[in-house]
């Protein structure tokens, strides 16, 4: 068997999954970019306030991504086995965890918004504006979490069109209501930062209505319904904990790590925060294809292993790695081309412009490694069920290397923005190398049994007390 896949169907299947997901990601980033541009018209204080407040909201979003992607490792594998019963039970566990997380994040947003903002900045004006924005985020958590996790499950069984259509609709909904309430158009009051929060809330309601309405009441491929939320899931509890929970922990620690990075940036100064909020959008736009291929890698690997084709999965994995390297180089080139025009869109000081330029150069360098690393860690290796190894990699390199070195560079050594960013993202380089060795070993492919088989075994031996609760 050759190192790379030569079957055209593989590339067609990859494109069929990756392209709609990439387009959806691009639309989501487009919404963020329009938000940033509109809020940026209010000044750097408003821009920094919404950027930092969204760091906490992003922790929740990434946690939900972890819950959904962890579940998708199992749902993709069960779809390959055509074990619909186990697939539904996996979804039930996922949604219960998602709802619990929503409550967990709502409480501090309601009770201590001032404290949340002070984690990121000491600027009183920024804190006040951020608290006003938080008022409208309280209602977004459950809506966003449910829509996001249901979207990931739909993707894992090959349904990618509805999420794309929903994102297109949410794009226009968000822009219209942001423009209306931020600037007080069409007879609405001028609410500035709060207007951005209202626009986001209305867009989340739109997404929730379409995605969850379809998933719970209309979808026939999986056939999941509201009553399935009350299923007993004891036969899958062990696999869910073993496979999905490490993904949740890994992505949660990643979210907390990114939030800690934001704290470091917030301590460097408002100019650095503003510059970073500008460059983040460009970075995201340059990696939309990476996100699509990550999901395709996870889904197709799960389907292939679900059919018992281990050698084919290994060959596909190397092909995905090569694609990651090529796309990373293209992404770095795109960032270099668009950096000056993008920075020129914003009404910012000369100092902020200089910092933004240095950050753009750093991002163009790091994105090459980020592409290869993401396609392995968030795609292929995760699809193979190697989630515990990936959890260790995320903890080790982010918390032991990136954060200490980045904090020293920004707060002690006072190096320029390029080196601060490179050291804050050094984990992307380290994980790329480590995960290539893991791929070569073949140990990333984990066995997952059908839930129906486990039900039969438990019926013979009796279930334990912990499993009975679920």
Short mmCIF file of N, CA and C in Angstrom, two decimals, residues 268 272 275-276 279 335-336 339-340 343 350-366 414-422:
data_model
loop_
_atom_site.label_atom_id
_atom_site.label_comp_id
_atom_site.label_asym_id
_atom_site.label_seq_id
_atom_site.Cartn_x
_atom_site.Cartn_y
_atom_site.Cartn_z
N UNK A 268 -0.25 43.55 28.90
CA UNK A 268 0.75 44.26 28.08
C UNK A 268 0.25 45.66 27.73
N UNK A 272 -2.02 46.52 22.49
CA UNK A 272 -1.73 45.14 22.12
C UNK A 272 -3.03 44.35 21.96
N UNK A 275 -4.74 45.45 18.73
CA UNK A 275 -4.02 44.90 17.58
C UNK A 275 -4.31 43.41 17.41
N UNK A 276 -4.32 42.69 18.53
CA UNK A 276 -4.59 41.25 18.47
C UNK A 276 -6.01 40.96 18.00
N UNK A 279 -5.99 41.12 14.27
CA UNK A 279 -5.28 40.05 13.58
C UNK A 279 -5.94 38.69 13.75
N UNK A 335 -1.96 35.47 4.57
CA UNK A 335 -1.85 36.45 5.65
C UNK A 335 -0.88 37.56 5.27
N UNK A 336 0.27 37.19 4.68
CA UNK A 336 1.25 38.20 4.27
C UNK A 336 0.65 39.15 3.23
N UNK A 339 -2.31 41.49 5.05
CA UNK A 339 -2.10 42.12 6.35
C UNK A 339 -2.22 43.64 6.31
N UNK A 340 -1.54 44.29 5.38
CA UNK A 340 -1.60 45.76 5.33
C UNK A 340 -2.99 46.29 5.00
N UNK A 343 -5.30 45.85 8.19
CA UNK A 343 -4.97 46.79 9.26
C UNK A 343 -5.45 48.20 8.92
N UNK A 350 -1.02 54.84 15.54
CA UNK A 350 0.16 54.36 14.82
C UNK A 350 0.85 53.22 15.58
N UNK A 351 0.88 53.34 16.92
CA UNK A 351 1.49 52.28 17.73
C UNK A 351 0.75 50.95 17.56
N UNK A 352 -0.59 51.00 17.56
CA UNK A 352 -1.39 49.79 17.37
C UNK A 352 -1.18 49.20 15.99
N UNK A 353 -1.06 50.06 14.98
CA UNK A 353 -0.79 49.59 13.61
C UNK A 353 0.53 48.83 13.55
N UNK A 354 1.56 49.35 14.20
CA UNK A 354 2.88 48.70 14.20
C UNK A 354 2.81 47.33 14.87
N UNK A 355 2.14 47.26 16.02
CA UNK A 355 2.01 45.99 16.74
C UNK A 355 1.23 44.98 15.89
N UNK A 356 0.15 45.45 15.25
CA UNK A 356 -0.67 44.57 14.41
C UNK A 356 0.15 43.99 13.26
N UNK A 357 1.04 44.80 12.67
CA UNK A 357 1.90 44.32 11.58
C UNK A 357 2.84 43.22 12.05
N UNK A 358 3.43 43.40 13.23
CA UNK A 358 4.32 42.37 13.77
C UNK A 358 3.56 41.08 14.08
N UNK A 359 2.35 41.22 14.61
CA UNK A 359 1.53 40.04 14.91
C UNK A 359 1.16 39.29 13.64
N UNK A 360 0.86 40.03 12.57
CA UNK A 360 0.52 39.39 11.29
C UNK A 360 1.69 38.53 10.80
N UNK A 361 2.92 39.03 10.91
CA UNK A 361 4.10 38.26 10.49
C UNK A 361 4.26 37.00 11.33
N UNK A 362 4.01 37.12 12.63
CA UNK A 362 4.11 35.94 13.51
C UNK A 362 3.05 34.90 13.17
N UNK A 363 1.84 35.36 12.91
CA UNK A 363 0.74 34.44 12.57
C UNK A 363 1.04 33.71 11.27
N UNK A 364 1.60 34.43 10.28
CA UNK A 364 1.93 33.81 8.99
C UNK A 364 2.94 32.68 9.17
N UNK A 365 3.83 32.80 10.14
CA UNK A 365 4.81 31.76 10.43
C UNK A 365 4.18 30.59 11.18
N UNK A 366 3.42 30.88 12.21
CA UNK A 366 2.86 29.84 13.08
C UNK A 366 1.79 29.02 12.36
N UNK A 414 9.96 42.00 27.74
CA UNK A 414 9.43 43.11 26.92
C UNK A 414 9.98 43.06 25.49
N UNK A 415 9.93 41.87 24.90
CA UNK A 415 10.35 41.72 23.51
C UNK A 415 9.29 42.31 22.58
N UNK A 416 9.57 42.33 21.28
CA UNK A 416 8.57 42.89 20.36
C UNK A 416 7.41 41.92 20.16
N UNK A 417 6.36 42.40 19.54
CA UNK A 417 5.12 41.64 19.43
C UNK A 417 5.30 40.32 18.67
N UNK A 418 6.21 40.29 17.69
CA UNK A 418 6.44 39.07 16.91
C UNK A 418 6.85 37.92 17.81
N UNK A 419 7.85 38.16 18.66
CA UNK A 419 8.37 37.08 19.50
C UNK A 419 7.42 36.74 20.65
N UNK A 420 6.69 37.74 21.13
CA UNK A 420 5.68 37.44 22.15
C UNK A 420 4.67 36.44 21.61
N UNK A 421 4.18 36.69 20.39
CA UNK A 421 3.15 35.82 19.81
C UNK A 421 3.74 34.43 19.50
N UNK A 422 4.94 34.39 18.93
CA UNK A 422 5.55 33.09 18.59
C UNK A 422 5.71 32.23 19.83
#
